[in-house]
Tab-separated table of C-alpha atoms and ligand atoms in Angstrom:
chain	number	residue	atom	x	y	z
S	1	MET	CA	-0.043	0.111	-0.233
S	2	LYS	CA	0.863	3.458	-0.796
S	3	ILE	CA	-0.129	6.617	0.663
S	4	LEU	CA	0.729	10.499	-0.346
S	5	ILE	CA	0.493	12.688	2.163
S	6	ALA	CA	-0.081	16.351	0.358
S	7	ALA	CA	1.113	19.161	2.167
S	8	ASP	CA	0.018	22.739	2.079
S	9	MET	CA	1.066	25.621	4.564
S	10	GLU	CA	-1.594	28.261	5.290
S	11	GLY	CA	-3.454	25.511	7.255
S	12	ILE	CA	-0.676	23.995	9.164
S	13	THR	CA	-0.419	24.510	13.205
S	14	GLY	CA	-0.291	28.092	14.393
S	15	VAL	CA	-0.478	29.581	11.252
S	16	THR	CA	-2.628	32.795	10.907
S	17	ASN	CA	-1.300	35.585	8.737
S	18	TRP	CA	0.945	35.636	5.165
S	19	ASP	CA	4.122	36.523	6.923
S	20	GLN	CA	4.647	32.922	8.185
S	21	VAL	CA	3.954	31.244	5.335
S	22	ASP	CA	6.611	33.837	3.282
S	23	PRO	CA	9.774	32.384	2.596
S	24	GLY	CA	11.161	35.888	2.616
S	25	HIS	CA	9.611	37.076	5.686
S	26	ALA	CA	11.757	36.460	9.071
S	27	GLU	CA	8.926	34.665	10.845
S	28	TYR	CA	9.003	31.809	8.112
S	29	PRO	CA	11.364	29.477	9.372
S	30	ARG	CA	9.868	29.337	12.656
S	31	PHE	CA	6.407	28.160	10.440
S	32	ARG	CA	8.543	25.321	7.842
S	33	ARG	CA	9.336	23.848	11.491
S	34	LEU	CA	5.947	23.420	12.681
S	35	MET	CA	4.808	22.336	9.277
S	36	THR	CA	7.521	19.730	9.445
S	37	GLY	CA	5.995	18.782	12.630
S	38	ASP	CA	2.449	18.395	11.327
S	39	VAL	CA	3.575	16.934	8.403
S	40	ASN	CA	6.029	14.291	10.475
S	41	ALA	CA	3.174	13.400	12.554
S	42	ALA	CA	1.035	12.286	9.844
S	43	VAL	CA	3.879	10.186	8.696
S	44	ARG	CA	4.398	8.658	12.128
S	45	GLY	CA	0.483	7.560	12.242
S	46	VAL	CA	0.834	6.336	8.263
S	47	CYS	CA	3.812	4.323	9.189
S	48	GLU	CA	2.487	2.626	11.980
S	49	ALA	CA	-0.649	1.128	10.140
S	50	ASP	CA	2.143	-0.412	8.163
S	51	VAL	CA	2.204	0.652	4.772
S	52	ASP	CA	4.453	0.169	1.841
S	53	GLU	CA	5.951	3.352	0.930
S	54	ILE	CA	4.909	7.274	2.014
S	55	LEU	CA	5.577	9.859	-0.434
S	56	VAL	CA	5.335	13.716	1.037
S	57	THR	CA	4.695	16.156	-1.727
S	58	ASP	CA	5.336	19.778	-0.738
S	59	GLY	CA	2.517	21.706	-2.283
S	60	HIS	CA	3.071	25.698	-1.051
S	61	ASP	CA	4.565	28.031	-2.767
S	62	ARG	CA	7.780	26.799	-4.251
S	63	GLY	CA	7.299	22.964	-2.671
S	64	THR	CA	10.816	23.745	-0.585
S	65	ASN	CA	9.168	24.307	2.723
S	66	ILE	CA	9.375	21.122	4.418
S	67	LEU	CA	12.833	20.124	6.281
S	68	LEU	CA	14.364	17.244	4.909
S	69	GLU	CA	16.938	16.634	7.023
S	70	GLU	CA	13.879	16.556	9.970
S	71	LEU	CA	11.692	14.836	7.818
S	72	ASP	CA	10.341	11.276	9.107
S	73	PRO	CA	12.668	8.501	7.478
S	74	CYS	CA	9.981	6.515	6.760
S	75	ALA	CA	8.709	8.801	3.867
S	76	GLN	CA	10.307	10.260	0.853
S	77	LEU	CA	10.022	13.941	-0.030
S	78	VAL	CA	8.404	15.362	-3.252
S	79	CYS	CA	9.651	19.069	-3.498
S	80	GLY	CA	10.196	21.707	-5.767
S	81	ASP	CA	8.283	23.296	-8.390
S	82	TYR	CA	6.806	23.055	-11.684
S	83	SER	CA	5.890	19.275	-11.456
S	84	PRO	CA	3.097	18.321	-13.394
S	85	LEU	CA	1.017	17.411	-11.411
S	86	ALA	CA	1.471	20.278	-8.674
S	87	MET	CA	-0.079	19.925	-4.971
S	88	VAL	CA	-0.616	16.584	-5.711
S	89	GLN	CA	2.517	15.159	-7.713
S	90	GLY	CA	3.225	11.832	-7.139
S	91	ILE	CA	-0.591	10.870	-7.058
S	92	ASP	CA	0.140	9.277	-10.359
S	93	GLN	CA	2.555	6.306	-8.682
S	94	GLY	CA	-0.129	4.180	-7.870
S	95	ILE	CA	-1.211	5.495	-4.580
S	96	ASP	CA	-4.006	3.982	-2.565
S	97	GLY	CA	-4.651	6.958	-0.323
S	98	VAL	CA	-4.237	10.749	0.004
S	99	ILE	CA	-3.840	13.195	2.882
S	100	PHE	CA	-4.236	16.344	2.913
S	101	VAL	CA	-2.171	18.388	5.673
S	102	GLY	CA	-2.260	21.981	6.322
S	103	TYR	CA	-5.309	22.560	4.015
S	104	HIS	CA	-7.004	25.912	4.263
S	105	ALA	CA	-10.756	26.880	3.137
S	106	ARG	CA	-11.664	27.959	-0.480
S	107	ALA	CA	-11.205	31.760	-1.374
S	108	GLY	CA	-14.218	33.656	0.210
S	109	SER	CA	-14.855	31.739	3.181
S	110	GLN	CA	-15.684	33.013	6.752
S	111	ASN	CA	-13.891	32.327	9.887
S	112	ALA	CA	-11.362	30.346	7.692
S	113	ILE	CA	-7.345	31.650	8.311
S	114	LEU	CA	-6.146	32.848	4.629
S	115	ASP	CA	-8.841	31.566	2.830
S	116	HIS	CA	-8.076	31.461	-1.114
S	117	THR	CA	-8.275	29.144	-4.064
S	118	TRP	CA	-4.343	28.465	-5.307
S	119	SER	CA	-4.255	32.087	-5.810
S	120	SER	CA	-5.202	34.821	-3.067
S	121	ARG	CA	-4.519	37.741	-5.287
S	122	ARG	CA	-5.916	36.117	-8.680
S	123	VAL	CA	-8.725	33.374	-7.911
S	124	ALA	CA	-11.881	34.846	-6.800
S	125	ASN	CA	-14.450	31.369	-6.993
S	126	LEU	CA	-14.348	28.033	-8.837
S	127	TRP	CA	-16.330	25.560	-9.615
S	128	LEU	CA	-15.698	22.188	-11.710
S	129	ASN	CA	-19.392	21.218	-12.993
S	130	ASP	CA	-21.218	23.912	-10.918
S	131	THR	CA	-19.634	22.825	-7.290
S	132	LEU	CA	-17.523	25.521	-5.697
S	133	VAL	CA	-14.547	24.184	-4.615
S	134	GLY	CA	-11.098	24.543	-2.964
S	135	GLU	CA	-7.731	22.886	-3.295
S	136	TYR	CA	-9.044	20.592	-1.257
S	137	GLY	CA	-11.650	19.644	-4.188
S	138	LEU	CA	-9.490	20.599	-7.138
S	139	ASN	CA	-6.398	18.350	-5.882
S	140	GLY	CA	-9.096	15.730	-4.301
S	141	ALA	CA	-10.576	15.666	-7.837
S	142	ILE	CA	-6.878	14.719	-9.482
S	143	ALA	CA	-6.752	12.349	-6.516
S	144	GLY	CA	-10.421	10.656	-7.748
S	145	HIS	CA	-9.024	11.010	-11.485
S	146	PHE	CA	-6.349	8.389	-10.141
S	147	ASN	CA	-8.929	6.042	-8.434
S	148	ALA	CA	-7.322	7.397	-5.037
S	149	PRO	CA	-9.775	8.824	-1.716
S	150	VAL	CA	-8.981	11.523	0.402
S	151	LEU	CA	-8.529	10.037	3.894
S	152	MET	CA	-7.975	12.798	5.753
S	153	LEU	CA	-6.935	16.444	6.230
S	154	THR	CA	-5.870	18.868	8.873
S	155	GLY	CA	-6.475	22.685	8.857
S	156	ASP	CA	-8.897	24.886	10.661
S	157	GLN	CA	-12.448	24.106	11.435
S	158	THR	CA	-13.780	25.707	8.256
S	159	ALA	CA	-11.392	23.790	6.058
S	160	CYS	CA	-12.257	20.434	7.812
S	161	ALA	CA	-15.796	21.456	6.900
S	162	GLN	CA	-15.590	22.093	3.750
S	163	ALA	CA	-13.740	19.282	2.503
S	164	SER	CA	-15.906	16.642	4.579
S	165	GLU	CA	-18.872	18.219	2.954
S	166	LEU	CA	-17.362	17.506	0.070
S	167	LEU	CA	-15.216	14.186	-0.310
S	168	GLY	CA	-17.447	12.404	2.168
S	169	SER	CA	-16.322	10.932	5.820
S	170	ILE	CA	-12.969	11.711	5.521
S	171	GLU	CA	-10.962	11.901	9.183
S	172	THR	CA	-10.369	15.756	9.752
S	173	VAL	CA	-7.960	17.062	12.526
S	174	VAL	CA	-8.978	20.637	13.461
S	175	VAL	CA	-5.573	22.344	14.427
S	176	LYS	CA	-6.877	25.745	14.830
S	177	THR	CA	-10.105	27.202	15.154
S	178	ALA	CA	-10.190	30.260	13.218
S	179	VAL	CA	-12.184	33.779	14.272
S	180	SER	CA	-11.757	35.577	11.275
S	181	ARG	CA	-9.139	35.632	8.173
S	182	MET	CA	-6.181	36.153	10.169
S	183	ALA	CA	-6.787	35.309	13.663
S	184	ALA	CA	-7.831	31.587	15.560
S	185	ILE	CA	-7.066	29.787	18.839
S	186	CYS	CA	-4.331	28.068	18.245
S	187	LEU	CA	-3.967	24.491	19.700
S	188	PRO	CA	0.143	24.093	20.318
S	189	PRO	CA	2.076	21.619	18.136
S	190	GLN	CA	2.089	19.150	21.047
S	191	VAL	CA	-1.205	18.682	20.989
S	192	THR	CA	-1.767	18.903	17.417
S	193	GLU	CA	0.826	16.136	16.489
S	194	GLU	CA	-0.420	13.627	19.053
S	195	ARG	CA	-4.009	14.398	17.068
S	196	ILE	CA	-2.613	14.309	13.668
S	197	GLN	CA	-0.346	11.102	14.084
S	198	LYS	CA	-3.496	8.845	15.329
S	199	THR	CA	-6.046	10.152	13.106
S	200	ALA	CA	-3.439	9.110	10.357
S	201	MET	CA	-3.113	5.874	11.544
S	202	GLU	CA	-6.838	5.073	12.015
S	203	ALA	CA	-7.667	6.685	8.591
S	204	VAL	CA	-5.102	4.373	6.793
S	205	ARG	CA	-6.553	1.446	8.774
S	206	ARG	CA	-10.282	2.551	7.828
S	207	LEU	CA	-8.782	2.161	3.891
S	208	GLN	CA	-6.914	-1.206	4.895
S	209	ALA	CA	-10.031	-2.320	6.521
S	210	GLY	CA	-12.124	-1.399	3.251
S	211	GLU	CA	-13.933	1.225	4.971
S	212	ALA	CA	-12.284	4.415	3.527
S	213	PRO	CA	-14.662	7.329	1.566
S	214	LYS	CA	-15.296	6.527	-1.755
S	215	PRO	CA	-11.985	8.261	-4.594
S	216	TYR	CA	-14.005	11.828	-5.444
S	217	LYS	CA	-14.510	11.522	-9.045
S	218	VAL	CA	-15.722	14.567	-11.317
S	219	ALA	CA	-17.718	13.120	-14.069
S	220	SER	CA	-16.235	14.270	-17.269
S	221	PRO	CA	-16.249	16.779	-19.798
S	222	VAL	CA	-15.500	18.846	-16.887
S	223	HIS	CA	-16.918	22.418	-17.070
S	224	VAL	CA	-14.833	24.680	-15.423
S	225	THR	CA	-16.006	28.326	-14.647
S	226	LEU	CA	-13.744	30.819	-12.856
S	227	ASP	CA	-13.948	33.702	-11.676
S	228	PHE	CA	-10.532	36.280	-11.621
S	229	ASN	CA	-10.304	38.850	-8.785
S	230	SER	CA	-10.226	41.627	-11.640
S	231	SER	CA	-11.794	42.458	-15.256
S	232	GLU	CA	-7.796	42.721	-16.002
S	233	GLN	CA	-6.823	39.632	-15.076
S	234	ALA	CA	-9.936	37.789	-16.528
S	235	ASP	CA	-8.876	40.399	-19.883
S	236	GLN	CA	-5.288	38.107	-19.431
S	237	ALA	CA	-6.651	34.669	-19.025
S	238	ALA	CA	-9.282	34.768	-21.893
S	239	MET	CA	-6.251	33.844	-24.409
S	240	LEU	CA	-6.657	30.444	-22.849
S	241	PRO	CA	-7.436	28.447	-26.113
S	242	GLY	CA	-10.747	27.264	-26.159
S	243	SER	CA	-11.598	29.348	-23.131
S	244	LYS	CA	-15.222	31.591	-23.134
S	245	ARG	CA	-15.291	35.066	-21.506
S	246	VAL	CA	-19.014	35.067	-19.328
S	247	ASP	CA	-18.691	38.597	-18.237
S	248	GLY	CA	-15.903	41.008	-16.797
S	249	ARG	CA	-14.361	38.883	-14.095
S	250	ARG	CA	-15.664	35.000	-15.664
S	251	LEU	CA	-14.100	32.900	-17.566
S	252	THR	CA	-15.649	29.146	-18.519
S	253	PHE	CA	-13.838	26.477	-20.357
S	254	THR	CA	-14.525	22.501	-20.768
S	255	ALA	CA	-12.239	19.974	-20.647
S	256	ASP	CA	-11.843	16.195	-21.951
S	257	ASP	CA	-11.190	15.046	-18.148
S	258	MET	CA	-10.431	16.253	-14.601
S	259	LEU	CA	-6.619	15.948	-15.709
S	260	ALA	CA	-6.927	18.411	-18.548
S	261	ALA	CA	-9.040	20.676	-16.523
S	262	TYR	CA	-6.472	20.731	-14.059
S	263	TYR	CA	-3.720	21.664	-16.482
S	264	ALA	CA	-6.250	24.166	-18.358
S	265	PHE	CA	-7.105	25.771	-14.835
S	266	GLN	CA	-3.285	26.297	-14.078
S	267	ALA	CA	-2.689	27.692	-17.609
S	268	ALA	CA	-5.563	30.281	-17.167
S	269	VAL	CA	-4.239	31.212	-13.786
S	270	GLY	CA	-1.114	31.570	-14.613
S	271	LEU	CA	-1.726	33.824	-17.789
S	272	ALA	CA	-3.676	36.201	-15.126
S	273	GLY	CA	-1.294	38.453	-14.251
Z	301	LIG	ZN1	-3.018	26.406	-0.709
């Protein structure tokens, strides 16, 4: 059995503002250590459940946040960018289940630490076949494309609730309770790491017992609706071949399958300056 632990940073223990997840800021080294701590807790839990292989994918910013020298030796680290499958690079390697660590709520959520969808500066809303999703949904759908269910997610209470609503009865660990976009009641890592480890072990045990949630499958062809934050960004993204401009800030396109939709989404966001 192979498990992918896909990590982001905004939903990590203790993170409440952008400085903490910005590699150029003095606060960042503390929070990359906390990120490595949350990830290692998940690795330990998965390892306890006796799996054959654990891949950890570093999905924040340039994919160079997790400290390799401190990574639990049970896992291997997929890091750097650009990689074809981005935040879930490695999902095409015969993965049986996915754990999201440090995830955040979709753009426009209330009481959600650093809520955004892929690019906080550019993306206002993203729908896959009329379902409003965040990164938990987008990356969950790529996992589903490769027949892997999402087993678990860690983040604030809003990220956990949104992912549970979309992805089924996944395990969640609420590491902080957001009271606004940039304030939260935070549990210390001594508490969250223990919970993450225990829950990761249980999530994999459920999979081994045949009781995991089903993979999240988005029906093909995939109709994507994308709202940008400004009309200028939509002007730029509208150069995406096959896309249709719907109004000032909205673009739509249809992709053959979820993987093609993932690539086209990234291309559109890349075009928007
Ligand atoms: Zn993110």
